[in-house]
Amino acid sequence: MFVDWPLDQLRDYLPTRTEPDDFDDFWAGTLAQARAAESTARFEPVDAGLATVRVYDVTFPGFAGQPVRGWFLLPRDATGPLPCVVEFLGYGRGRGLPHEWLTWSAAGYAHLVMDTRGQGSNGSMVGATPDPDPTGLPQTPGFMTRGITDPQHYYYRRVFTDGVRAVDAARSHPAVDPDRVVVAGISQGGGIAIAVSGLVDGLAGVMPDVPFLCHHRRATEITNEQPYAELVTYLKTHRESVQRVFDTLGYFDGVNLASRASAPALFSVALMDAICPPSTVFAAYNHYAGTAKEITVWPYNGHEGGAAFQQRRQLDWLRDRLGAPAAI
Amino acid sequence: MFVDWPLDQLRDYLPTRTEPDDFDDFWAGTLAQARAAESTARFEPVDAGLATVRVYDVTFPGFAGQPVRGWFLLPRDATGPLPCVVEFLGYGRGRGLPHEWLTWSAAGYAHLVMDTRGQGSNGSMVGATPDPDPTGLPQTPGFMTRGITDPQHYYYRRVFTDGVRAVDAARSHPAVDPDRVVVAGISQGGGIAIAVSGLVDGLAGVMPDVPFLCHHRRATEITNEQPYAELVTYLKTHRESVQRVFDTLGYFDGVNLASRASAPALFSVALMDAICPPSTVFAAYNHYAGTAKEITVWPYNGHEGGAAFQQRRQLDWLRDRLGAPAAI
Amino acid sequence: MFVDWPLDQLRDYLPTRTEPDDFDDFWAGTLAQARAAESTARFEPVDAGLATVRVYDVTFPGFAGQPVRGWFLLPRDATGPLPCVVEFLGYGRGRGLPHEWLTWSAAGYAHLVMDTRGQGSNGSMVGATPDPDPTGLPQTPGFMTRGITDPQHYYYRRVFTDGVRAVDAARSHPAVDPDRVVVAGISQGGGIAIAVSGLVDGLAGVMPDVPFLCHHRRATEITNEQPYAELVTYLKTHRESVQRVFDTLGYFDGVNLASRASAPALFSVALMDAICPPSTVFAAYNHYAGTAKEITVWPYNGHEGGAAFQQRRQLDWLRDRLGAPAAI
Amino acid sequence: MFVDWPLDQLRDYLPTRTEPDDFDDFWAGTLAQARAAESTARFEPVDAGLATVRVYDVTFPGFAGQPVRGWFLLPRDATGPLPCVVEFLGYGRGRGLPHEWLTWSAAGYAHLVMDTRGQGSNGSMVGATPDPDPTGLPQTPGFMTRGITDPQHYYYRRVFTDGVRAVDAARSHPAVDPDRVVVAGISQGGGIAIAVSGLVDGLAGVMPDVPFLCHHRRATEITNEQPYAELVTYLKTHRESVQRVFDTLGYFDGVNLASRASAPALFSVALMDAICPPSTVFAAYNHYAGTAKEITVWPYNGHEGGAAFQQRRQLDWLRDRLGAPAAI
Amino acid sequence: MFVDWPLDQLRDYLPTRTEPDDFDDFWAGTLAQARAAESTARFEPVDAGLATVRVYDVTFPGFAGQPVRGWFLLPRDATGPLPCVVEFLGYGRGRGLPHEWLTWSAAGYAHLVMDTRGQGSNGSMVGATPDPDPTGLPQTPGFMTRGITDPQHYYYRRVFTDGVRAVDAARSHPAVDPDRVVVAGISQGGGIAIAVSGLVDGLAGVMPDVPFLCHHRRATEITNEQPYAELVTYLKTHRESVQRVFDTLGYFDGVNLASRASAPALFSVALMDAICPPSTVFAAYNHYAGTAKEITVWPYNGHEGGAAFQQRRQLDWLRDRLGAPAAI
Amino acid sequence: MFVDWPLDQLRDYLPTRTEPDDFDDFWAGTLAQARAAESTARFEPVDAGLATVRVYDVTFPGFAGQPVRGWFLLPRDATGPLPCVVEFLGYGRGRGLPHEWLTWSAAGYAHLVMDTRGQGSNGSMVGATPDPDPTGLPQTPGFMTRGITDPQHYYYRRVFTDGVRAVDAARSHPAVDPDRVVVAGISQGGGIAIAVSGLVDGLAGVMPDVPFLCHHRRATEITNEQPYAELVTYLKTHRESVQRVFDTLGYFDGVNLASRASAPALFSVALMDAICPPSTVFAAYNHYAGTAKEITVWPYNGHEGGAAFQQRRQLDWLRDRLGAPAAI
């Protein structure tokens, strides 16, 4: 069943944005601090059991210069600089093993998969990046409410900064054409991609699928599904913190970040998705400031969205935008 | 929690096999009829949006010569004949899209993915192969009980024959070295792989992961999980058919088929897997007649088993057995 | 809780019908082909362990002349031609055993219970009629999507035709008064009764209880319950087939079939029924073209509707319409 | 899956009985008091909308002479005294409407359906008999623990006495042959039938299907299913009452009552029945003192047991025992 | 997620009341009869293992003079008459043990906890008060529908009367200042508090938390949660009794009782509470006739509401209203 | 149903302990480091809205001297040094509000409630203590696997140390008799109490109820319930870490810690407790080295165990051991 408004109403939904006055300063300061780290990205070749792909175990400096892990894959015979897809992950998943990430290199792209700090222990793909948290504020199990009473210590401040620095890391690799970097991701990965789109200039594309982390307040009011439900559980306990929590989230809402983006974008949304309800996705999409934008609507899908079908649309959309990758 | 006996007991479990007298004649006749089909496998190149892989839409003659679909993937620059992995699918899944199947070609192998007739409409990967069924006996929704009162019309007679013919199809392609064909699959795919291992000579390897379709009777007695539960639902309705159903299944039980195999094998099993309970897997493994066999035990996993970790073991196991694939 | 609109709104709900141009030709051709079958209905007496009822095992030619099973029950001492109730079954149920169907004969009616092809293996009542399906298109487990991409091969083309031929069979029996044949059924059985009401002339009554198979598109948008959910699962997988599926369903929608009916009708609907939501039932009822119609509303019931209470209303309604059955 | 021991072990299971010293006095006194009631059974003809059956609304004096309702059905044309089936109901169900009870009269028997006091409001069949309870001890919602701390006030003291008096009522009707009265029932109805078999002489048969109310203590230890779970919930709250509760149940355990029975019996049991686990049924069956006994085992069924198939076995078993009912 | 209308709409919701003409006579007669009982409240000291509190096992005459149990707690060193909180319990809970009720005495109040007749066997707190019910009408398991077809025998007639008499009992104790008695309760306890507020004069305060038993008809239409669902189950079975049931409930609806109240009140409501939906609480609150009223809204809570936080507000609200309790 | 072995077998269950060689050094070093902190416990009086209790907001130095919060309650009129109960909390709960903790002070004891670092945001009681975690290793949501690959950084190293220091803090308060300090807790709180019993000398009593954190390995093998299931989820993901995880847990297993205890103890266990299965509790109890020990067995309870009834036993047991608390 459809979980939200009819499609026509969704297409027109443009809620007023709620954002703190120092939004841009907050992010400028955060990124400046991160980029002040002395370390640089390391790409260590690994034997992943593969033949047509070169695989590198990446460690790059993320938030506050902390080490963030990832995989970097290149078509084995690539010669010139390649366009690169920087991919962020769904909630709870880690970077897993390299052979779980073969699509973009098989299509001729460089591909950097960013591990999500602290995640990757939920029974699916394994993670390898710590999330040092010297404050350790009480939180609901999960990641949505880690440090949520203070924007400086909120978990997604660290993650979004990692995302920006992942783009920096990709651009620093000689096999990558820095003008043709694209960010992408599904669910939480889509939310990070939107955040990065609002914080980084010169991206060649943004591809958020059924993105999470947008319009949190409405999400808590219309769905019981995880992970937005972590917010509800937190507020159910910390009854006095409602305003404070949403004040913090103002710095991290995909709606606000999308309003600062400029790159071409291909979104997706699913009308039976109770995890990332359509109105929260359309709120971000309709505020997305890049003018070359489109959104694929999957009417009979839940949070799986278009899955491989959406990926195929992305392959075609990128080829149209960037031309076929350089000869391999 | 562990869902079955302790591991030591599982390792020793060798139940008496129950199989019909005409087991071998049944299968010899079935395969002879299938191989009498006049048509041959067709491999049509398709644009799958990829660069390092050549993709072909395969249609090969399966049971009774009926057309079965699949994907065939080759590393783009492969030169000599390659070892080939023929892969069968989990219950309910279809062949999906080509870019969902990139591991083996990226590792330098030819790769044939066989669609499972009738399946591929369960909300995950899409299928494209019909399952003509002119008898249309009443059945429990699903595929486990289609035609189950008559071995001639039982669904898996058609599927296992398709599996044998998929090996034939792979061997017929000029890029494939017919002496280095390996069969593999997860869950139902593992069950089909076991079946094919008992029906085809000269395989270079058999890699069943958490296989389904083994020791059905015990499965119905110790688990409520789907899809074995389809058998229970059928027998719950057709109370008079218990013996008849298990008589039919004697022709299709992985325990019986494994006892006729000879190729090297790498199995896997998970001790928290209630879908394909460990004792049903060990029953097949312990009866498996190939002498170069091993089994990976995942103690803390359910039906996902080793997932990408098992795949990595397969990559290594195959490289050890077959050498690195021919230069690409 | 109420699962749909308030009752006042339901009573006024008359959605625009969507039906193909060749709707009537499609059905005329289908029925002509079925009636061209050479075979006729056979009624074989059986010992059902009963004393006051004569029981016959019926086999009549259904779709394309294929054999369809059923039970036929007559009050033992009936003399003249009797009014007859032709009953269709709920989703998944088979004809079961004769002593499960004693109401109508005990009330003095002839009673023909039609088995639903392929069904009757879901753990409740057992079925005995095959559903030959030479195309065998991929489908979601169940019956809702069998052949759904092609109206010629859609499962309910066969079932509705069987329903029409069941009326023909009943009328052919000497103990039945052909002018006093009534069709009835619960859920799927109600959907078949509506279909037959639009395809057969001269019925003495139509009694659909909480009918299924009406206004499918809205059903998929407002409920997650089975069996409408089979449509959702199919479209979730076959993302490209949405239009095609609903084009097919245009030939089978109870809303369209009801608009061609003329017999007196007694419907029922339940306001807490999430399986056959009230608006889908009222859509069919409000379009039902017979003028002597009424609908019983059960406000505090789910899909069980009025159950035995509705059956009692039917007993009274039929007695009012047809007079008491001929002396027995 | 099987929910209890293997069948061989079940067949041999003969647990030591635990029963109070004054068991027989308790019941003798209870029945004497009930039979001292001045009122007698009334049979009021009703129009049930039926033709081949005479239906009577029965009110007979039950426990302490309190009025108990039921239906009494006779084949319309019955002449001489008939054998009669007295039927007790499953947990929560009421006597419903007459046309829900047509099997035994259609088979030529008189049929008395006893309403279960207080029950019949659980969403299925409607009940009409009060359960006056002047003590009103605190209880877990349901009926299992009503008055459970005192055998004098335990709910089933009243119900079992009603059951005995239902047999008396049936025997008092001129159309019934008092030497050919049979008691039957499913689940709770089977438990009542067992109880009556131990408390009434001269029954012609006892037919308990998947009986409830046997070997309660073991039931609470091996299943979480309702209604045995009501006992667990009660003891979970009233932690100090464990011994007292099982002392009370000693007067009502089907194991103890069965050990006093003598009539021929046809039991049934289902190996996947977690509601009335097989070992509790076999405990009663193995202690059943009538020598002409048999038990039907349904291996692949849950609490539905044999359903209509078991009913068919009963029809045949009774015909074999009692001869065909007198000509109608 | 929010389970009902937006807060603004809730604040304005003032549904038309439906109440019987003899509402006030009904209650005047009921209370007069109860107060005619000859017995008086007994307070027996018990050793509850505590040091700073005096504990009494209370038995007072409730409905029709029947004995109702409770606990009475006094700060050990209290000297003069104290304000007293009379507390009613949530659905299914009993009075438990004395040390489960320490808050109000620790805050310096006398505290009378009233057991709810018949309840207290649901696996949580244990109860000790019988509910003699000589009519014993068939009911859905639970307490909501006990005697529901007759206002004279409806369960809550007895319970609400007990509540009124609990206030009488408290006022009769020499340590209690009869002009400073407050009633309170959570869920069902809140519903009883509202009822008592409409039936007793001179209360010093009323504190219903997330109250149950208000606006039953709307509740049945918008939620599936227990215990309102007991009404639905009853009406699902007793299809003919809808009007009769709601006629009975007119005497007991918190909306009607609140409209007769005059004491100051502190309500609470939770916007994610599907058990006692917000609109049913606001219906009572908005009709509450006392002018010194306020309501605490917990936006992110379910039926737990404010829990200890609400209790703290009550402590403060009472201190503001009544002054600090007399020196202890 | 019983979830584990029969009681007789449980009473005899004494599994071999698995513990690291440096177990005692590990803990000696850890505690020495913690006690080297310069800060001392602060007790700040707060207005908790209460009259008979003095309430203090406690902050004491825990692991590595980090601040840990708690409540300290004293009977208002206590004069001499009192025995003190130090209480630890169940999994996920925080210290909540002071009026949620009134039992022990009402019984005349000093009472220190220790907040559990990081916890207290799960929708029940609110927490206030951070858990600084500078390593931030990837973990399964929750607390069971935080830092689990390294004993130095494992979460419970910090928590158990906090527990030891809570005893130190209690002993440091002038109103507390340091020779009469007792530790207690339910579930996780019971596990902490056991740990503290093995790490602190001179305790006057240990009262673990249905304790958690004992015999983890067996727990993962026999239950699917949270929170032991967090371990399973972790190992399901980090397949290579099984040995490492259990090596770490060797330092924290209640079985090993209990074997070093000497104080009198009152345990409890529940035979229907799937969260802390009986055999894991008996493993700790049977290894508990204090000779004056007893265990209360609740046969019909789940993880709620004896609840208020067990608390009452504790009140009596402590009074027997320590005498009535000093006059107040």
Short mmCIF file of N, CA and C in Angstrom, two decimals, chain D residues 257-306:
data_model
loop_
_atom_site.label_atom_id
_atom_site.label_comp_id
_atom_site.label_asym_id
_atom_site.label_seq_id
_atom_site.Cartn_x
_atom_site.Cartn_y
_atom_site.Cartn_z
N LEU D 257 -9.67 -38.78 34.48
CA LEU D 257 -11.04 -39.12 34.08
C LEU D 257 -11.05 -40.27 33.10
N ALA D 258 -10.09 -40.27 32.16
CA ALA D 258 -10.02 -41.35 31.17
C ALA D 258 -9.81 -42.70 31.84
N SER D 259 -9.11 -42.69 32.96
CA SER D 259 -8.81 -43.97 33.63
C SER D 259 -10.06 -44.60 34.24
N ARG D 260 -11.17 -43.88 34.22
CA ARG D 260 -12.43 -44.40 34.75
C ARG D 260 -13.43 -44.72 33.65
N ALA D 261 -13.03 -44.56 32.41
CA ALA D 261 -13.96 -44.75 31.29
C ALA D 261 -14.04 -46.22 30.89
N SER D 262 -15.09 -46.56 30.16
CA SER D 262 -15.23 -47.95 29.72
C SER D 262 -15.76 -48.06 28.30
N ALA D 263 -16.30 -47.00 27.74
CA ALA D 263 -16.93 -47.09 26.42
C ALA D 263 -15.87 -47.21 25.33
N PRO D 264 -16.27 -47.73 24.17
CA PRO D 264 -15.37 -47.74 23.02
C PRO D 264 -14.99 -46.30 22.65
N ALA D 265 -13.77 -46.12 22.16
CA ALA D 265 -13.32 -44.75 21.91
C ALA D 265 -12.50 -44.65 20.64
N LEU D 266 -12.69 -43.53 19.96
CA LEU D 266 -11.88 -43.18 18.80
C LEU D 266 -11.26 -41.80 19.07
N PHE D 267 -9.97 -41.80 19.40
CA PHE D 267 -9.26 -40.54 19.64
C PHE D 267 -8.60 -40.06 18.35
N SER D 268 -8.14 -38.81 18.36
CA SER D 268 -7.19 -38.36 17.34
C SER D 268 -6.13 -37.48 17.98
N VAL D 269 -4.99 -37.41 17.32
CA VAL D 269 -3.87 -36.60 17.80
C VAL D 269 -3.08 -36.12 16.58
N ALA D 270 -2.44 -34.94 16.71
CA ALA D 270 -1.67 -34.41 15.58
C ALA D 270 -0.26 -34.11 16.06
N LEU D 271 0.72 -34.53 15.30
CA LEU D 271 2.11 -34.45 15.78
C LEU D 271 2.72 -33.05 15.69
N MET D 272 2.04 -32.14 14.97
CA MET D 272 2.52 -30.77 14.90
C MET D 272 1.60 -29.82 15.68
N ASP D 273 0.92 -30.38 16.64
CA ASP D 273 -0.07 -29.61 17.40
C ASP D 273 0.58 -29.06 18.68
N ALA D 274 0.90 -27.79 18.67
CA ALA D 274 1.52 -27.17 19.85
C ALA D 274 0.47 -26.69 20.84
N ILE D 275 -0.78 -26.69 20.45
CA ILE D 275 -1.85 -26.22 21.34
C ILE D 275 -2.25 -27.34 22.31
N CYS D 276 -2.43 -28.53 21.78
CA CYS D 276 -2.68 -29.71 22.62
C CYS D 276 -1.58 -30.72 22.28
N PRO D 277 -0.41 -30.56 22.90
CA PRO D 277 0.76 -31.34 22.47
C PRO D 277 0.51 -32.84 22.55
N PRO D 278 1.07 -33.58 21.61
CA PRO D 278 0.80 -35.02 21.50
C PRO D 278 1.00 -35.79 22.79
N SER D 279 2.01 -35.47 23.57
CA SER D 279 2.22 -36.28 24.78
C SER D 279 1.10 -36.10 25.78
N THR D 280 0.44 -34.96 25.77
CA THR D 280 -0.69 -34.79 26.69
C THR D 280 -1.90 -35.59 26.21
N VAL D 281 -2.04 -35.70 24.90
CA VAL D 281 -3.13 -36.51 24.36
C VAL D 281 -2.87 -37.99 24.60
N PHE D 282 -1.64 -38.43 24.33
CA PHE D 282 -1.33 -39.84 24.53
C PHE D 282 -1.39 -40.21 26.01
N ALA D 283 -1.06 -39.27 26.89
CA ALA D 283 -1.19 -39.56 28.32
C ALA D 283 -2.62 -39.96 28.65
N ALA D 284 -3.59 -39.24 28.09
CA ALA D 284 -5.00 -39.58 28.33
C ALA D 284 -5.39 -40.85 27.59
N TYR D 285 -4.96 -40.94 26.37
CA TYR D 285 -5.33 -42.11 25.57
C TYR D 285 -4.77 -43.39 26.20
N ASN D 286 -3.51 -43.34 26.60
CA ASN D 286 -2.89 -44.54 27.15
C ASN D 286 -3.49 -44.94 28.50
N HIS D 287 -4.04 -43.98 29.21
CA HIS D 287 -4.72 -44.29 30.47
C HIS D 287 -6.21 -44.59 30.26
N TYR D 288 -6.70 -44.35 29.09
CA TYR D 288 -8.13 -44.57 28.84
C TYR D 288 -8.44 -46.04 29.10
N ALA D 289 -9.46 -46.28 29.95
CA ALA D 289 -9.68 -47.63 30.45
C ALA D 289 -10.61 -48.47 29.59
N GLY D 290 -11.28 -47.83 28.66
CA GLY D 290 -12.11 -48.62 27.74
C GLY D 290 -11.18 -49.46 26.87
N THR D 291 -11.56 -50.71 26.63
CA THR D 291 -10.61 -51.58 25.92
C THR D 291 -10.74 -51.46 24.41
N ALA D 292 -11.93 -51.09 23.93
CA ALA D 292 -12.09 -50.96 22.48
C ALA D 292 -11.72 -49.56 22.07
N LYS D 293 -10.44 -49.29 22.03
CA LYS D 293 -10.03 -47.92 21.74
C LYS D 293 -9.05 -47.91 20.59
N GLU D 294 -9.05 -46.80 19.86
CA GLU D 294 -8.04 -46.58 18.82
C GLU D 294 -7.79 -45.09 18.70
N ILE D 295 -6.65 -44.78 18.10
CA ILE D 295 -6.29 -43.36 17.96
C ILE D 295 -5.76 -43.11 16.55
N THR D 296 -6.27 -42.08 15.93
CA THR D 296 -5.80 -41.70 14.61
C THR D 296 -4.69 -40.67 14.77
N VAL D 297 -3.56 -40.93 14.14
CA VAL D 297 -2.41 -40.02 14.24
C VAL D 297 -2.28 -39.24 12.93
N TRP D 298 -2.30 -37.92 13.05
CA TRP D 298 -2.12 -37.04 11.88
C TRP D 298 -0.73 -36.45 11.95
N PRO D 299 0.21 -36.97 11.18
CA PRO D 299 1.61 -36.55 11.39
C PRO D 299 1.89 -35.12 10.94
N TYR D 300 1.27 -34.65 9.89
CA TYR D 300 1.63 -33.34 9.34
C TYR D 300 0.60 -32.26 9.67
N ASN D 301 -0.15 -32.48 10.74
CA ASN D 301 -1.15 -31.48 11.09
C ASN D 301 -0.88 -30.85 12.44
N GLY D 302 -1.33 -29.63 12.54
CA GLY D 302 -1.35 -28.91 13.80
C GLY D 302 -2.67 -29.15 14.50
N HIS D 303 -3.14 -28.14 15.20
CA HIS D 303 -4.32 -28.35 16.03
C HIS D 303 -5.60 -28.57 15.22
N GLU D 304 -5.54 -28.31 13.92
CA GLU D 304 -6.72 -28.66 13.10
C GLU D 304 -6.88 -30.17 13.00
N GLY D 305 -5.83 -30.91 13.29
CA GLY D 305 -5.91 -32.37 13.25
C GLY D 305 -6.44 -32.89 11.92
N GLY D 306 -7.31 -33.86 11.98
CA GLY D 306 -7.84 -34.45 10.76
C GLY D 306 -8.99 -33.65 10.16
#
